[in-house]
XYZ file of N, CA and C in Angstrom:
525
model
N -18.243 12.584 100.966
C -17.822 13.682 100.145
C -19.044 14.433 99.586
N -20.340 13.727 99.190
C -21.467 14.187 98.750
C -21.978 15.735 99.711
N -21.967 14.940 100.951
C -22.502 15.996 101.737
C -21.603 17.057 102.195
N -20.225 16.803 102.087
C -19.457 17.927 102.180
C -19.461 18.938 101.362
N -19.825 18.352 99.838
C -19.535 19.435 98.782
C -21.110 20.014 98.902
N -22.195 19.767 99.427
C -23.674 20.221 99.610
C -23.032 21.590 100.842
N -22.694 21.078 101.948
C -22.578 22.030 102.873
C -21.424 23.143 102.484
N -20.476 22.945 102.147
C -19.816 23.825 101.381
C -20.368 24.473 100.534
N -21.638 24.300 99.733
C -22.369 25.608 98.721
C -22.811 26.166 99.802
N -23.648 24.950 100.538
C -24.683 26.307 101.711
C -23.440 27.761 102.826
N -22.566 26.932 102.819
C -21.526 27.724 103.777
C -20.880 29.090 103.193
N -20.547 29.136 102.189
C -19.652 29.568 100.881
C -20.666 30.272 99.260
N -21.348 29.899 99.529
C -22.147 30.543 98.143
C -23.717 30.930 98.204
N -24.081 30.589 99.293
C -25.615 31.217 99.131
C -25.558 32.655 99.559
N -26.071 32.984 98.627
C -26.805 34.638 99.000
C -28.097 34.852 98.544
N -28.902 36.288 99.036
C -30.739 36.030 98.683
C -30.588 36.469 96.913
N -28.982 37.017 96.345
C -29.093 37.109 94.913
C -28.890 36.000 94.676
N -28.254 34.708 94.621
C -28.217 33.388 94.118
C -28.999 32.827 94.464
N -29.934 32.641 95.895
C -31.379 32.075 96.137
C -32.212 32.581 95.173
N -32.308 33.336 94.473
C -33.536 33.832 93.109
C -33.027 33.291 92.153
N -31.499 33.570 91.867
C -31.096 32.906 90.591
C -31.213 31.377 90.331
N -30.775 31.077 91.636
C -31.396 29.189 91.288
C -32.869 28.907 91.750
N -33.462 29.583 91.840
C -35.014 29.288 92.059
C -35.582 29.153 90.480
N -34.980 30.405 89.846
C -35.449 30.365 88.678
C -34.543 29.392 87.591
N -33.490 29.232 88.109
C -32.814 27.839 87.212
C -33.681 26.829 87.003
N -33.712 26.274 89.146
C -34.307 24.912 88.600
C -35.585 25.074 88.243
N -36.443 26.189 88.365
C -37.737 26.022 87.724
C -37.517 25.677 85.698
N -36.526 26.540 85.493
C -35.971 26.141 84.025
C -36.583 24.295 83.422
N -35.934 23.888 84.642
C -35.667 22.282 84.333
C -36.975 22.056 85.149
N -38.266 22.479 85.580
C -39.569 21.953 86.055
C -40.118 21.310 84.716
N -40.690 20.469 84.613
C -41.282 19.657 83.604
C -40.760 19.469 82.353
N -39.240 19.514 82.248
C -38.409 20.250 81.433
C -39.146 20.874 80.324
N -39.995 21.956 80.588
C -40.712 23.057 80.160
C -39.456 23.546 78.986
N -38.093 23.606 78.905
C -37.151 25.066 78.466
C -36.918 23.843 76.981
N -36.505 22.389 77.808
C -36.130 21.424 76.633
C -37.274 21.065 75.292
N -38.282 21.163 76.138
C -39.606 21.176 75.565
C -40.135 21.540 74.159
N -39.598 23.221 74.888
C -39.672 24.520 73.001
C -38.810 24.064 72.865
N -37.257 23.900 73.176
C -36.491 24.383 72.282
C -36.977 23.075 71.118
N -37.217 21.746 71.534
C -37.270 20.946 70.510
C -38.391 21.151 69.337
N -39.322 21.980 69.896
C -40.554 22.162 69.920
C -40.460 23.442 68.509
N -39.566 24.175 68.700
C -39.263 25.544 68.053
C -38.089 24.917 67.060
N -37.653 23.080 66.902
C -36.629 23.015 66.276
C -38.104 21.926 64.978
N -38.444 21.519 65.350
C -39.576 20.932 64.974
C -40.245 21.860 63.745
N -40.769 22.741 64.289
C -41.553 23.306 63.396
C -40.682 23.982 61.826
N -39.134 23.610 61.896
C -38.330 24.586 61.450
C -38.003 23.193 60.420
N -38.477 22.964 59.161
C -38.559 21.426 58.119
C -36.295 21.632 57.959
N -35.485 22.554 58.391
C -34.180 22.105 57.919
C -33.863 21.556 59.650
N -34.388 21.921 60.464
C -33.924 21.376 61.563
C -34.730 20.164 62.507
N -35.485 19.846 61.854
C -36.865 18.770 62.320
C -36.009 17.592 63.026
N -35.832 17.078 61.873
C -35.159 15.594 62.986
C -34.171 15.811 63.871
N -33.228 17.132 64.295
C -32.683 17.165 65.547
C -33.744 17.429 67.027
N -34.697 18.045 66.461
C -35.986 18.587 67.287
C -36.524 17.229 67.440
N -36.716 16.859 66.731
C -37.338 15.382 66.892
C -36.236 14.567 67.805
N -35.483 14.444 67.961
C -34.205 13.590 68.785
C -34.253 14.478 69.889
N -34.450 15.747 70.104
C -34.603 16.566 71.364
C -35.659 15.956 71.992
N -36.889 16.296 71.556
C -37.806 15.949 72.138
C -38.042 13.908 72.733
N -37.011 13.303 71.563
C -37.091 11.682 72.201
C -36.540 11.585 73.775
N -35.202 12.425 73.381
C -34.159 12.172 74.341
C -34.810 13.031 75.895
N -35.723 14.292 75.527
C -36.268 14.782 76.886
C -37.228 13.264 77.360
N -38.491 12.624 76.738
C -39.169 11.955 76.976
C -38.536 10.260 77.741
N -37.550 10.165 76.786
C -36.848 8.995 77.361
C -35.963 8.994 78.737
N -35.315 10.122 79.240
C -34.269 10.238 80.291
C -35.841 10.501 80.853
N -36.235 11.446 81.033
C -38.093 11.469 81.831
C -38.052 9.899 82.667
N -38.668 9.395 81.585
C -39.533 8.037 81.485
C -38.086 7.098 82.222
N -36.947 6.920 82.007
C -35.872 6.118 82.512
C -35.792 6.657 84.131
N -35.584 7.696 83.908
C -35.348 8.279 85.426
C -36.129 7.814 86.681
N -37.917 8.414 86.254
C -39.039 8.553 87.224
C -39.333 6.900 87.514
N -39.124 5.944 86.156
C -39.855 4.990 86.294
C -39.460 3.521 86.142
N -37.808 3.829 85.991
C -36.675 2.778 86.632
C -35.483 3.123 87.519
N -34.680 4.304 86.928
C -33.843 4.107 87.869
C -33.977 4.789 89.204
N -35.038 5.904 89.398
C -35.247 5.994 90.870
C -35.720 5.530 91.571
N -36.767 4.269 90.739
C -37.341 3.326 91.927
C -36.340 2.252 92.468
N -35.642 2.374 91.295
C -34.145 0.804 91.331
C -33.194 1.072 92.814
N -33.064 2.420 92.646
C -32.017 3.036 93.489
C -32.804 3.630 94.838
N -33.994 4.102 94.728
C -34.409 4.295 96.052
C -33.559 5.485 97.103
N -32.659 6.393 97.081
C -31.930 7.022 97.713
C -32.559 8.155 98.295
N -32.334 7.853 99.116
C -33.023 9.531 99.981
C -32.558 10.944 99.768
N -33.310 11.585 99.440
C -32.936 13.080 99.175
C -32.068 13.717 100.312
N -31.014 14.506 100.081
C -30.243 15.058 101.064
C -30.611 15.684 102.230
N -31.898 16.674 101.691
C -32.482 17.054 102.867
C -33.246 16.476 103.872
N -34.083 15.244 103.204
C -34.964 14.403 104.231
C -33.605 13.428 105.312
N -32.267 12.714 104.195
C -31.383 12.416 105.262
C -30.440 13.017 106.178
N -30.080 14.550 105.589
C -29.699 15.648 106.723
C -30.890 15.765 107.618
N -31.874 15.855 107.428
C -32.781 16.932 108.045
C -32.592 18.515 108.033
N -32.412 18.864 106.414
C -31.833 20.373 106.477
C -33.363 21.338 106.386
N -33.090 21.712 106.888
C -34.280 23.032 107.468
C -34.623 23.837 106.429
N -33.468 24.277 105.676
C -33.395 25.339 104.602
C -33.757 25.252 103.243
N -34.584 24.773 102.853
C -35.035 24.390 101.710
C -36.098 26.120 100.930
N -35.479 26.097 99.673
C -36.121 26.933 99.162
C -37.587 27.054 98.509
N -37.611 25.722 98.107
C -38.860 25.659 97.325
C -39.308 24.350 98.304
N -40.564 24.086 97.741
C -41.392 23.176 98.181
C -40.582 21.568 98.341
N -40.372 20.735 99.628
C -40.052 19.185 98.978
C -40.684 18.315 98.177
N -39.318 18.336 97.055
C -39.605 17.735 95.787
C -39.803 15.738 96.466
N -40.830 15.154 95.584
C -41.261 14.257 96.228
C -40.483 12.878 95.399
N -40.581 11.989 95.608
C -39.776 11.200 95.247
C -38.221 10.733 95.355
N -37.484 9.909 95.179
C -35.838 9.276 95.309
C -35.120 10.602 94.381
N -33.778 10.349 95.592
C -32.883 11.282 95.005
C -32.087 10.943 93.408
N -31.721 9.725 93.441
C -30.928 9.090 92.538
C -31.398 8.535 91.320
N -30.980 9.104 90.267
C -30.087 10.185 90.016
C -30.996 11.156 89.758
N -30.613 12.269 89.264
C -30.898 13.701 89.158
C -31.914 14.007 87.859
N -32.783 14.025 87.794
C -34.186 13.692 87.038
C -33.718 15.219 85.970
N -34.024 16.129 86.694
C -33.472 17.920 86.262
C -32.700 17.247 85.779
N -31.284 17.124 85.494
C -29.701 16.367 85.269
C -30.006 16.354 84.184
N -30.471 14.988 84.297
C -30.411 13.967 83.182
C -30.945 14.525 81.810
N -32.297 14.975 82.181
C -33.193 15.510 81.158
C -32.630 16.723 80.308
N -31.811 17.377 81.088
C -30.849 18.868 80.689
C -29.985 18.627 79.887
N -29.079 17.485 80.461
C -28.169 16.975 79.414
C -28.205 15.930 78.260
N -29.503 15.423 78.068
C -30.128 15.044 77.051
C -30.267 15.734 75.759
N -30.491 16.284 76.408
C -31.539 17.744 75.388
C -30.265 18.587 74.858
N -29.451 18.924 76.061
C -28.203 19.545 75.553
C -27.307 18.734 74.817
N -27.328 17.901 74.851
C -26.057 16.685 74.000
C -26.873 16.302 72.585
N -27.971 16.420 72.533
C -29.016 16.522 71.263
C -28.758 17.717 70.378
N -28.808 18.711 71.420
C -28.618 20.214 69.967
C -27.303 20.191 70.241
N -26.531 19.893 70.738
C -25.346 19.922 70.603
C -24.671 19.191 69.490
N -25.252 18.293 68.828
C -25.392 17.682 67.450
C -26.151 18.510 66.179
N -26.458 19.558 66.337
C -26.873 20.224 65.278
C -25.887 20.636 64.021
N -25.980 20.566 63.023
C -24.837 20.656 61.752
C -24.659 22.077 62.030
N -23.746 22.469 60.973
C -23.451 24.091 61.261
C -22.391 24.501 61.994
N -21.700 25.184 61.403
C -20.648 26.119 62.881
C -21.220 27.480 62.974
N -22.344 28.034 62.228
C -22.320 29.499 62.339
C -22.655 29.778 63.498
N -22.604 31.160 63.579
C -22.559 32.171 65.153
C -23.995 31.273 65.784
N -25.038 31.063 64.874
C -26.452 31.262 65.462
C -26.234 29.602 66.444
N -25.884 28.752 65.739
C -26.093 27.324 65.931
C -24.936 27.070 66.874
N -23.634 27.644 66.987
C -22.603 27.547 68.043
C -23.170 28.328 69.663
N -23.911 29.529 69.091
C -24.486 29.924 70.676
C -25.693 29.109 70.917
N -26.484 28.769 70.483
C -27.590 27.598 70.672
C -26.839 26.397 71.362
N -25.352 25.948 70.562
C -24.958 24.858 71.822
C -24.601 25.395 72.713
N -23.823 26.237 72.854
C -23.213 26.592 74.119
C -24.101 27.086 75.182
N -25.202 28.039 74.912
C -26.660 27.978 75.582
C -27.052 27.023 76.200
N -27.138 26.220 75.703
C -27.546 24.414 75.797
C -27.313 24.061 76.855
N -25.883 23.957 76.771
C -25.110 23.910 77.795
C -24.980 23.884 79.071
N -24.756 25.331 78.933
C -24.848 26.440 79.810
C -26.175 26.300 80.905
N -27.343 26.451 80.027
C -28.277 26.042 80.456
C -28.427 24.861 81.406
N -27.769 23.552 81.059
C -28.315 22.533 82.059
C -27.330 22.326 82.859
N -26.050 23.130 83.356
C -25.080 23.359 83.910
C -25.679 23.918 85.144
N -26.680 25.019 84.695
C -26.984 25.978 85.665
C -28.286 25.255 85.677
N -29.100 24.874 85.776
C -29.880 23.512 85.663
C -29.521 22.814 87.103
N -28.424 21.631 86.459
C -28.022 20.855 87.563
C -27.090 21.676 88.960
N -26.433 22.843 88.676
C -26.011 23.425 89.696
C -27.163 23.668 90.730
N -28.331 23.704 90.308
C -29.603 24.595 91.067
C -29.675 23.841 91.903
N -29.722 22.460 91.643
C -30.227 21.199 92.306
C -29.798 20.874 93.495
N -27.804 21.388 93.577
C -27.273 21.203 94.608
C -27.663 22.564 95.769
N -27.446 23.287 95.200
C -27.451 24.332 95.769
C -28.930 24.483 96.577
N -29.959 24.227 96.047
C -31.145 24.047 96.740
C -30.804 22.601 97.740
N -30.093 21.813 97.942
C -30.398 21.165 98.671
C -30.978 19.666 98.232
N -31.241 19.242 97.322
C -32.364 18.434 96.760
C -31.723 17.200 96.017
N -30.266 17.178 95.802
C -29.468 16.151 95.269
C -27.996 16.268 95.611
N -27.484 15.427 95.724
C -26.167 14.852 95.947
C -25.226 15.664 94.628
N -24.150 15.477 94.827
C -23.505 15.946 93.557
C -23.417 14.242 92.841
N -23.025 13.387 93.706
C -23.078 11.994 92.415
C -24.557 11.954 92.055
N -25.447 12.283 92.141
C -27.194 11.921 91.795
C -26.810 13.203 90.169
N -26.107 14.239 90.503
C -26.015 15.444 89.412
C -24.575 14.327 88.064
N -23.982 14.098 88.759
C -22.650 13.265 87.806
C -23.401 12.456 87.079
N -24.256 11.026 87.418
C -24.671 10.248 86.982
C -25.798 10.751 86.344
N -26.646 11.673 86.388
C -27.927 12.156 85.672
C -27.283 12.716 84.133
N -25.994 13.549 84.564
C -25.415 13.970 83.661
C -24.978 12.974 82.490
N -24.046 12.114 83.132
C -23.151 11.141 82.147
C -24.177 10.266 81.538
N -25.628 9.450 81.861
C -26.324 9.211 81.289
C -27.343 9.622 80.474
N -27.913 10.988 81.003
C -28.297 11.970 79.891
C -27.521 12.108 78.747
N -26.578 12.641 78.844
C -25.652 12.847 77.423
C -25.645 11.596 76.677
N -25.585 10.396 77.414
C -25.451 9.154 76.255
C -27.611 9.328 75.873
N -27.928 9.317 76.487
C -29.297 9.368 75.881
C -29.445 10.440 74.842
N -28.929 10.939 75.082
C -29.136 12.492 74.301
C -28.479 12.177 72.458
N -27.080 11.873 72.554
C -26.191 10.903 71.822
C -26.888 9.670 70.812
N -27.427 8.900 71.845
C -28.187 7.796 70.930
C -29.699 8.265 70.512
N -30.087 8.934 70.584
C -31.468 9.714 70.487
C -31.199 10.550 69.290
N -30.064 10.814 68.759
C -29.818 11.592 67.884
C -28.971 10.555 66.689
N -28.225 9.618 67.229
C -28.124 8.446 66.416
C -29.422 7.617 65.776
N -30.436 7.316 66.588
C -31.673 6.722 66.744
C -32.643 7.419 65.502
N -32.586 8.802 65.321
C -33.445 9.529 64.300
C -32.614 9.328 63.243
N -31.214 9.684 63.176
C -30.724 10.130 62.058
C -30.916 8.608 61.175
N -30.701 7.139 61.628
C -30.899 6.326 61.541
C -32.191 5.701 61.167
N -33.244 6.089 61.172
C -34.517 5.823 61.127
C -35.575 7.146 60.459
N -33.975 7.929 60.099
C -34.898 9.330 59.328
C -35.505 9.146 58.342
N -36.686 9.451 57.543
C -37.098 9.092 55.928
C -36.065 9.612 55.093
């Protein structure tokens, strides 16, 4: 089913306007550079610090879980090296497919400010941004070719619990 729902984007949804748009997605999620500020820009702000601070745990920890247990644990070959798909947009990304490194880290970060107090306009579009953001994030991933949709499910569903306890973890250990 993995590779059906891969060939079905390539069949059904690529065009050279969505080849730019997810070029520049998943660059979004390159070093998660986007999760980075935002924690970074929540940090410097003394009423919003310790969610910035739980942003920035939860980017470092799904990082560090991903690169340096569960993709060595799991070992899975990237779609394109086990298709042999030709069409790759960007450079091959090096390392195991499983799970979704981009993913995980997106929905970390997003399930973190997604805990921010507040309902006003400013702090409800910041989550939904969030969101949004690592939605179109992990969509990039498939669509380039470069992960499975279960490598995107599981990056997801464990990001968010990282993201979750990372924000339990500060509030818990806040001064």
């Amino acid at each position: 089913m993995d590779i059906a729902v891969l060939d079905a984007i390539q069949q059904h949804l690529r065009t050279p306007l969505l080849d730019q748009i997810m070029l520049l997605a998943t660059h979004l999620g390159d070093l998660a550079l986007v999760w980075l500020v935002a924690g970074a820009v929540l940090v410097a702000q003394p009423r919003y610090r310790r969610w910035g601070v739980a942003v920035l745990l939860a980017v470092v920890a799904t990082a560090i879980l991903g690169m340096f247990v569960l993709k060595p644990l799991f070992g899975r070959a990237r779609p394109f090296v086990a298709y042999e798909f030709a069409g790759l947009l960007i450079p091959p990304p090096s390392g195991d497919s499983f799970p979704s490194n981009h993913s995980m880290v997106s929905f970390a970060a997003a399930a973190a400010l997604c805990c921010l107090p507040g309902k006003g306009r400013g702090v409800l579009a910041l989550k939904v941004s969030a969101v949004a953001v690592a939605c179109l994030i992990a969509f990039s991933r498939l669509y380039l070719y470069v992960h499975y949709p279960s490598d995107i499910l599981a990056g997801a569903v464990i990001g968010i619990a990282v993201g979750i306890g990372s924000v339990w973890l500060v509030e818990k250990t806040w001064p």
